[in-house]
Short mmCIF file of C-alpha atoms in Angstrom, two decimals:
data_model
loop_
_atom_site.label_atom_id
_atom_site.label_comp_id
_atom_site.label_asym_id
_atom_site.label_seq_id
_atom_site.Cartn_x
_atom_site.Cartn_y
_atom_site.Cartn_z
CA MET A 152 -0.80 18.99 -28.25
CA ASP A 153 -0.70 15.22 -28.48
CA ALA A 154 -4.25 14.41 -27.37
CA LYS A 155 -4.33 10.60 -27.51
CA ARG A 156 -4.55 10.24 -23.72
CA ILE A 157 -6.87 13.24 -23.39
CA VAL A 158 -9.62 11.46 -25.34
CA ARG A 159 -8.85 7.90 -24.17
CA ASN A 160 -7.67 7.88 -20.54
CA GLY A 161 -10.12 8.61 -17.74
CA THR A 162 -7.45 9.21 -15.10
CA GLY A 163 -3.68 9.72 -14.85
CA LEU A 164 -2.18 11.04 -18.07
CA GLY A 165 -5.61 11.85 -19.47
CA SER A 166 -6.53 13.96 -16.46
CA TYR A 167 -3.20 15.78 -16.71
CA GLY A 168 -3.88 16.76 -20.32
CA ARG A 169 -7.51 17.77 -19.84
CA THR A 170 -6.75 19.87 -16.76
CA LEU A 171 -3.91 21.64 -18.57
CA VAL A 172 -6.03 22.34 -21.66
CA ALA A 173 -8.79 23.80 -19.47
CA GLY A 174 -6.29 26.08 -17.75
CA LEU A 175 -4.67 27.23 -21.00
CA SER A 176 -7.99 27.94 -22.68
CA GLY A 177 -8.84 30.25 -19.79
CA LEU A 178 -5.73 32.34 -20.49
CA ASP A 179 -6.99 33.28 -23.96
CA GLN A 180 -3.43 33.44 -25.35
CA PHE A 181 -3.39 30.54 -27.79
CA SER A 182 -5.30 28.65 -30.38
CA LEU A 183 -5.09 25.10 -29.03
CA ARG A 184 -5.14 22.24 -31.51
CA LEU A 185 -5.47 18.76 -30.01
CA TYR A 186 -4.09 16.02 -32.29
CA ALA A 187 -5.65 12.64 -31.53
CA PRO A 188 -5.50 9.42 -33.60
CA ASP A 189 -9.28 8.95 -33.17
CA LEU A 190 -12.29 10.38 -31.34
CA GLY A 191 -11.69 8.27 -28.24
CA HIS A 192 -14.48 8.37 -25.65
CA GLU A 193 -17.20 10.96 -25.95
CA TRP A 194 -17.41 11.58 -22.17
CA LEU A 195 -13.70 12.46 -22.11
CA ARG A 196 -13.63 14.37 -25.39
CA SER A 197 -16.56 16.54 -24.33
CA GLN A 198 -14.56 17.86 -21.35
CA VAL A 199 -12.23 19.79 -23.66
CA GLN A 200 -13.87 20.02 -27.07
CA GLY A 201 -16.27 22.78 -26.09
CA LEU A 202 -13.66 25.01 -24.44
CA PRO A 203 -12.94 28.37 -26.11
CA GLY A 204 -10.08 28.31 -28.62
CA VAL A 205 -9.79 24.50 -28.57
CA GLU A 206 -10.03 22.37 -31.73
CA LEU A 207 -9.76 18.58 -32.02
CA CYS A 208 -7.71 17.43 -35.02
CA LEU A 209 -7.83 13.88 -36.42
CA PRO A 210 -5.62 12.16 -39.03
CA HIS A 211 -6.41 12.91 -42.65
CA ARG A 212 -5.62 9.28 -43.41
CA ALA A 213 -4.75 6.62 -40.82
CA ALA A 214 -6.37 3.20 -41.03
CA GLY A 215 -6.29 0.68 -38.20
CA ALA A 216 -4.18 0.55 -35.06
CA ILE A 217 -0.87 0.42 -36.97
CA GLY A 218 -1.83 3.36 -39.16
CA LYS A 219 -2.81 5.45 -36.15
CA ALA A 220 0.41 4.60 -34.33
CA LEU A 221 2.51 5.56 -37.38
CA TRP A 222 0.60 8.81 -37.77
CA ARG A 223 1.19 9.71 -34.12
CA SER A 224 4.91 8.88 -34.21
CA HIS A 225 5.73 10.24 -37.71
CA GLY A 226 2.89 11.33 -39.99
CA VAL A 227 1.42 14.00 -37.76
CA VAL A 228 4.45 16.23 -38.46
CA LYS A 229 3.27 17.00 -42.00
CA GLN A 230 -0.19 17.80 -40.68
CA LEU A 231 1.31 20.13 -38.07
CA GLN A 232 3.23 21.95 -40.80
CA ALA A 233 0.16 22.28 -42.99
CA ASP A 234 -1.83 23.65 -40.05
CA GLY A 235 0.82 26.28 -39.26
CA VAL A 236 1.52 24.95 -35.75
CA GLN A 237 4.28 26.91 -34.02
CA VAL A 238 4.70 24.89 -30.82
CA PHE A 239 3.89 21.23 -30.23
CA HIS A 240 3.55 19.77 -26.73
CA GLY A 241 3.97 16.05 -26.16
CA LEU A 242 2.00 15.52 -22.96
CA THR A 243 3.07 11.95 -22.21
CA GLY A 244 6.83 11.72 -22.63
CA GLU A 245 6.85 11.36 -26.42
CA LEU A 246 7.38 13.57 -29.48
CA PRO A 247 6.86 12.67 -33.14
CA ILE A 248 10.05 11.81 -34.99
CA GLY A 249 11.19 14.62 -37.30
CA ILE A 250 9.50 17.51 -35.53
CA ARG A 251 12.80 19.29 -34.88
CA LYS A 252 13.86 18.95 -38.52
CA ALA A 253 10.45 20.31 -39.57
CA GLY A 254 11.22 23.56 -37.72
CA ILE A 255 8.40 23.25 -35.18
CA ALA A 256 9.31 24.14 -31.60
CA SER A 257 8.53 21.33 -29.18
CA VAL A 258 7.97 20.79 -25.48
CA VAL A 259 7.64 17.39 -23.83
CA THR A 260 6.31 16.55 -20.37
CA ILE A 261 8.09 13.64 -18.74
CA HIS A 262 6.10 12.28 -15.83
CA ASP A 263 8.55 9.71 -14.54
CA LEU A 264 11.40 7.37 -15.44
CA ILE A 265 10.29 4.53 -13.20
CA PHE A 266 10.93 2.04 -16.01
CA MET A 267 14.63 2.97 -15.73
CA ARG A 268 14.82 3.62 -12.00
CA HIS A 269 12.87 0.47 -11.05
CA PRO A 270 12.77 -1.87 -14.07
CA GLU A 271 11.75 -4.77 -11.79
CA PHE A 272 8.17 -3.49 -11.96
CA TYR A 273 8.01 -3.78 -15.77
CA ASN A 274 8.22 -6.34 -18.54
CA TRP A 275 11.82 -6.48 -19.81
CA ALA A 276 10.86 -5.73 -23.43
CA ASP A 277 8.73 -2.77 -22.36
CA THR A 278 11.64 -1.19 -20.47
CA LYS A 279 13.75 -1.33 -23.65
CA ILE A 280 10.99 0.24 -25.77
CA TYR A 281 10.31 2.98 -23.22
CA ALA A 282 14.03 3.74 -22.86
CA TRP A 283 14.41 4.01 -26.66
CA LYS A 284 11.44 6.40 -26.87
CA PHE A 285 12.86 8.48 -24.02
CA ARG A 286 16.27 8.90 -25.67
CA ARG A 287 14.66 9.57 -29.06
CA THR A 288 12.47 12.26 -27.52
CA LEU A 289 15.50 13.95 -25.97
CA MET A 290 16.86 14.39 -29.51
CA GLU A 291 13.69 16.18 -30.64
CA ALA A 292 12.72 18.36 -27.66
CA ASP A 293 13.50 22.06 -27.33
CA ARG A 294 12.41 22.03 -23.70
CA ILE A 295 11.57 19.31 -21.17
CA VAL A 296 8.92 19.74 -18.49
CA ALA A 297 9.32 17.56 -15.40
CA ILE A 298 6.34 17.21 -13.09
CA SER A 299 8.49 17.17 -9.94
CA GLU A 300 12.02 17.87 -8.75
CA CYS A 301 12.36 14.11 -8.27
CA THR A 302 11.61 13.49 -11.95
CA LYS A 303 14.00 16.28 -12.95
CA ARG A 304 16.80 14.62 -11.01
CA ASP A 305 16.06 11.32 -12.74
CA ILE A 306 16.12 12.96 -16.19
CA VAL A 307 19.47 14.61 -15.47
CA GLU A 308 21.01 11.44 -14.05
CA LEU A 309 19.53 8.80 -16.36
CA GLY A 310 19.30 10.88 -19.53
CA GLY A 311 22.43 13.01 -19.21
CA VAL A 312 20.39 16.15 -19.84
CA ASP A 313 21.63 19.66 -19.03
CA PRO A 314 19.42 20.84 -16.12
CA SER A 315 18.93 24.22 -17.82
CA TYR A 316 16.75 22.53 -20.46
CA ILE A 317 14.36 21.18 -17.84
CA LYS A 318 11.56 23.16 -16.22
CA VAL A 319 9.66 21.81 -13.23
CA VAL A 320 5.94 22.51 -13.58
CA TYR A 321 3.80 20.70 -11.06
CA GLN A 322 0.51 19.02 -11.96
CA SER A 323 -2.84 20.37 -10.91
CA CYS A 324 -6.03 18.43 -10.32
CA ALA A 325 -9.49 19.02 -11.72
CA PRO A 326 -11.43 21.77 -9.90
CA ARG A 327 -14.32 19.41 -9.09
CA PHE A 328 -12.31 17.99 -6.16
CA ASP A 329 -12.33 21.37 -4.43
CA LYS A 330 -16.13 21.56 -4.34
CA PRO A 331 -18.37 20.20 -1.56
CA VAL A 332 -20.21 16.99 -2.41
CA ASP A 333 -23.94 16.94 -1.72
CA SER A 334 -24.80 14.66 1.20
CA SER A 335 -27.43 12.84 -0.85
CA VAL A 336 -24.77 11.93 -3.43
CA CYS A 337 -22.49 10.63 -0.67
CA GLN A 338 -25.29 8.55 0.80
CA GLU A 339 -26.10 7.03 -2.58
CA VAL A 340 -22.45 6.18 -3.31
CA ALA A 341 -22.03 4.66 0.15
CA ARG A 342 -25.16 2.54 -0.35
CA ARG A 343 -24.34 1.47 -3.90
CA TYR A 344 -20.86 0.21 -3.06
CA GLY A 345 -21.47 -0.96 0.49
CA LEU A 346 -18.85 1.37 1.94
CA PRO A 347 -17.80 0.87 5.57
CA ARG A 348 -18.45 3.60 8.14
CA ARG A 349 -14.74 4.34 8.64
CA PHE A 350 -12.13 3.68 5.99
CA MET A 351 -8.78 4.60 4.51
CA LEU A 352 -8.96 5.38 0.79
CA CYS A 353 -6.36 4.67 -1.92
CA VAL A 354 -6.80 5.62 -5.58
CA GLY A 355 -4.59 4.33 -8.40
CA THR A 356 -3.84 1.21 -10.41
CA ILE A 357 -3.70 -1.77 -8.04
CA GLU A 358 -0.22 -2.97 -8.96
CA GLN A 359 2.90 -4.09 -7.10
CA ARG A 360 4.73 -0.76 -7.33
CA LYS A 361 1.81 1.00 -5.64
CA ASN A 362 2.51 -1.18 -2.58
CA LEU A 363 -1.09 -1.43 -1.33
CA LEU A 364 -0.04 -4.43 0.75
CA LEU A 365 1.58 -2.00 3.22
CA ALA A 366 -1.77 -0.33 3.95
CA LEU A 367 -3.47 -3.72 4.18
CA ARG A 368 -0.87 -4.98 6.68
CA ALA A 369 -1.30 -1.74 8.65
CA LEU A 370 -4.93 -2.67 9.36
CA ARG A 371 -3.67 -5.26 11.87
CA TRP A 372 -2.47 -2.40 14.10
CA MET A 373 -5.56 -0.20 13.72
CA PRO A 374 -9.05 -0.17 15.29
CA ALA A 375 -11.11 -3.14 14.10
CA ASP A 376 -13.83 -0.94 12.57
CA VAL A 377 -11.42 0.79 10.17
CA ALA A 378 -11.34 -0.67 6.63
CA LEU A 379 -9.32 -0.09 3.46
CA VAL A 380 -11.03 0.90 0.20
CA ALA A 381 -8.90 0.82 -2.97
CA ILE A 382 -10.10 2.22 -6.30
CA GLY A 383 -8.19 1.40 -9.47
CA ARG A 384 -7.55 -0.85 -12.44
CA PRO A 385 -6.88 -4.44 -11.34
CA THR A 386 -3.69 -6.36 -12.14
CA PRO A 387 -2.42 -9.81 -11.03
CA TYR A 388 -1.29 -8.07 -7.82
CA THR A 389 -4.97 -7.62 -6.93
CA ALA A 390 -5.39 -11.36 -6.43
CA GLN A 391 -2.30 -11.46 -4.19
CA LEU A 392 -3.85 -8.82 -1.94
CA GLN A 393 -7.12 -10.73 -1.73
CA THR A 394 -5.27 -13.93 -0.83
CA TYR A 395 -3.33 -12.16 1.91
CA ALA A 396 -6.49 -10.56 3.32
CA GLU A 397 -8.26 -13.90 3.50
CA ARG A 398 -5.29 -15.62 5.14
CA GLU A 399 -4.90 -12.88 7.77
CA GLY A 400 -8.60 -12.52 8.54
CA LEU A 401 -8.80 -9.08 6.92
CA ALA A 402 -11.08 -9.91 3.97
CA GLN A 403 -14.05 -8.11 5.54
CA ARG A 404 -11.94 -4.97 5.94
CA LEU A 405 -10.74 -4.77 2.32
CA LEU A 406 -12.84 -3.45 -0.54
CA MET A 407 -11.28 -3.14 -4.01
CA LEU A 408 -13.36 -1.34 -6.66
CA HIS A 409 -12.74 -0.98 -10.38
CA GLY A 410 -14.29 1.24 -13.05
CA ILE A 411 -15.44 4.04 -10.74
CA GLY A 412 -16.47 7.05 -12.82
CA ASP A 413 -15.09 10.59 -12.55
CA ASP A 414 -18.47 11.79 -11.32
CA GLU A 415 -18.47 9.42 -8.34
CA LEU A 416 -14.84 9.76 -7.21
CA PRO A 417 -15.29 13.04 -5.23
CA ALA A 418 -17.88 11.29 -3.05
CA PHE A 419 -15.36 8.61 -2.06
CA TYR A 420 -12.92 11.32 -0.99
CA ALA A 421 -15.68 13.03 0.98
CA LEU A 422 -16.64 9.81 2.80
CA ALA A 423 -13.14 8.57 3.70
CA ASP A 424 -11.32 9.25 6.99
CA VAL A 425 -7.82 9.42 5.54
CA PHE A 426 -6.14 9.06 2.15
CA VAL A 427 -3.23 6.62 1.91
CA TYR A 428 -0.68 6.41 -0.88
CA PRO A 429 1.91 3.75 0.00
CA SER A 430 3.60 3.71 -3.44
CA ARG A 431 7.29 2.82 -3.59
CA TYR A 432 8.01 5.25 -6.43
CA GLU A 433 6.05 7.93 -8.31
CA GLY A 434 6.71 10.78 -10.68
CA PHE A 435 4.35 13.00 -8.70
CA GLY A 436 1.17 11.47 -7.22
CA ILE A 437 -1.83 13.50 -8.39
CA PRO A 438 -4.31 11.53 -6.20
CA ILE A 439 -2.65 13.15 -3.19
CA ILE A 440 -3.56 16.58 -4.56
CA GLU A 441 -7.11 15.41 -5.26
CA ALA A 442 -7.42 14.11 -1.70
CA ILE A 443 -6.11 17.28 -0.07
CA SER A 444 -8.34 19.41 -2.31
CA SER A 445 -11.26 17.29 -1.10
CA GLY A 446 -10.38 17.94 2.54
CA LEU A 447 -8.64 14.67 3.39
CA PRO A 448 -5.42 14.25 5.37
CA VAL A 449 -2.74 12.09 3.73
CA VAL A 450 -0.32 9.33 4.70
CA ALA A 451 2.26 8.43 2.03
CA CYS A 452 5.69 6.82 1.71
CA THR A 453 9.18 8.22 1.50
CA GLY A 454 11.60 7.43 -1.30
CA SER A 455 10.38 9.40 -4.33
CA CYS A 456 8.40 12.59 -4.84
CA LEU A 457 5.42 12.13 -2.56
CA GLU A 458 6.68 14.62 0.03
CA GLU A 459 6.73 17.21 -2.78
CA ALA A 460 3.09 16.49 -3.58
CA GLY A 461 1.73 16.23 -0.05
CA GLY A 462 3.83 18.91 1.63
CA PRO A 463 5.10 19.14 5.23
CA HIS A 464 1.76 18.66 6.97
CA SER A 465 1.00 15.23 5.51
CA LEU A 466 2.60 12.21 7.20
CA TYR A 467 5.19 9.85 5.68
CA THR A 468 6.69 6.48 6.57
CA GLY A 469 9.05 3.98 5.03
CA PRO A 470 7.46 1.73 2.35
CA ASP A 471 7.90 -1.44 4.45
CA ASP A 472 7.02 -0.21 7.96
CA ASP A 473 3.40 -1.26 8.49
CA ARG A 474 3.36 -0.35 12.21
CA ALA A 475 4.54 3.20 11.51
CA PHE A 476 2.05 3.48 8.64
CA ALA A 477 -0.76 2.38 10.96
CA ALA A 478 0.31 4.85 13.65
CA ALA A 479 0.38 7.69 11.13
CA ALA A 480 -3.06 6.78 9.76
CA CYS A 481 -4.51 6.62 13.29
CA GLN A 482 -3.30 10.19 13.90
CA LEU A 483 -5.49 11.32 10.99
CA LEU A 484 -8.75 9.44 11.62
CA ARG A 485 -11.83 11.60 12.16
CA GLY A 486 -11.84 13.03 15.66
CA ALA A 487 -8.05 12.85 16.09
CA GLU A 488 -6.44 15.91 17.64
CA GLY A 489 -4.81 18.23 15.11
CA ARG A 490 -6.43 16.53 12.10
CA GLN A 491 -8.24 19.61 10.83
CA GLU A 492 -5.18 21.81 11.24
CA ARG A 493 -3.17 19.42 9.05
CA ILE A 494 -5.93 19.49 6.43
CA ASP A 495 -6.09 23.30 6.40
CA ARG A 496 -2.31 23.73 6.15
CA SER A 497 -2.05 21.10 3.43
CA ARG A 498 -4.73 22.89 1.41
CA ASP A 499 -2.71 26.08 1.69
CA TYR A 500 0.39 24.19 0.51
CA ILE A 501 -1.24 22.80 -2.64
CA GLY A 502 -2.18 26.29 -3.79
CA ARG A 503 1.04 26.10 -5.85
CA PHE A 504 -0.62 23.38 -7.94
CA GLN A 505 -3.67 25.42 -8.94
CA GLY A 506 -4.68 25.08 -12.59
CA THR A 507 -4.29 28.73 -13.60
CA SER A 508 -0.82 28.92 -12.08
CA VAL A 509 0.28 25.73 -13.85
CA ALA A 510 -1.16 26.94 -17.16
CA ALA A 511 0.58 30.32 -16.85
CA GLN A 512 3.93 28.63 -16.26
CA MET A 513 3.40 26.41 -19.29
CA ALA A 514 2.38 29.39 -21.42
CA ASP A 515 5.69 31.09 -20.57
CA ILE A 516 7.57 27.99 -21.74
CA TYR A 517 5.68 27.96 -25.05
CA GLN A 518 6.54 31.62 -25.64
CA GLU A 519 10.16 30.96 -24.74
CA VAL A 520 10.68 28.06 -27.17
CA ARG A 521 8.75 29.83 -29.94
CA GLY A 522 11.04 32.84 -29.55
CA GLU A 523 14.13 30.62 -29.80
CA ARG A 524 12.89 29.29 -33.13
#
């Protein structure tokens, strides 16, 4: 597996890789070799390095950022051959050039094609680079894994790929979100970050595509003691939200936090009233699964794959309808009639995203492509 994000990214693509590795190691079917350009962060690496049958592999020679990038995109193929690797999995939409010619079966997970579907959210040069990598990867891959039916449709339409080469395997979230959080931990997190008594929670990079402004605007139509807490990496969009909140008298009801650790995140889910995910377009939306696993009801937006992630018992509105978004969120505040039933049914729905089930599906794909070679 390509393990760059596994050892470097705390959330998103990194979480996807670490959760999958944990599930696969539990199946005891494979020797898993994780190829990373460097050691990354110890706190991330330690989550997978001690698992049974898992080995971290570094470049034999790769100096500096350019050397590491070249190793990951080309040089790793020789190392894979020398190590006797039978199947290589690119976890983040990329495969090394030449892997097909080297005779190594390959699988690639494509999370989304937002850079092609909505290029307005990206730098122009980046969209060209990402599109080139996507088309190059299609030439190398024996099988493509899409993380949702929405992403599969985009791959077929935008990449001209035969649907039979694409398997939909949903993401799963880390098992820690399914465990109760000690009340003392919740109290400490609430004190440390000055959390309001009642709040909507959103988790994810605070960028324009994530459309957090919708949830902020919705506060105008909700009880005055309900706030919005957003956790994620800041971007220039963050300042726009702050400016809007100050202008509309909502500054005291908006709290944006950055750099929250994995160990603290479950407490935020436990303390929130409702999880909101107003994104305009996603490949899947793993925070929705984390929220439901934690016992939170969800409000999200239509237009991409979020109904796939949240299921029929979460609520959905258009990405520009702040009144409807507010009404949906109010239906899910603590004490609202039917709230617990929605939570229970949503938890049943996300059983299809459990780690062992996802790992078993992926293991079948590995066996399939290895047999074809």
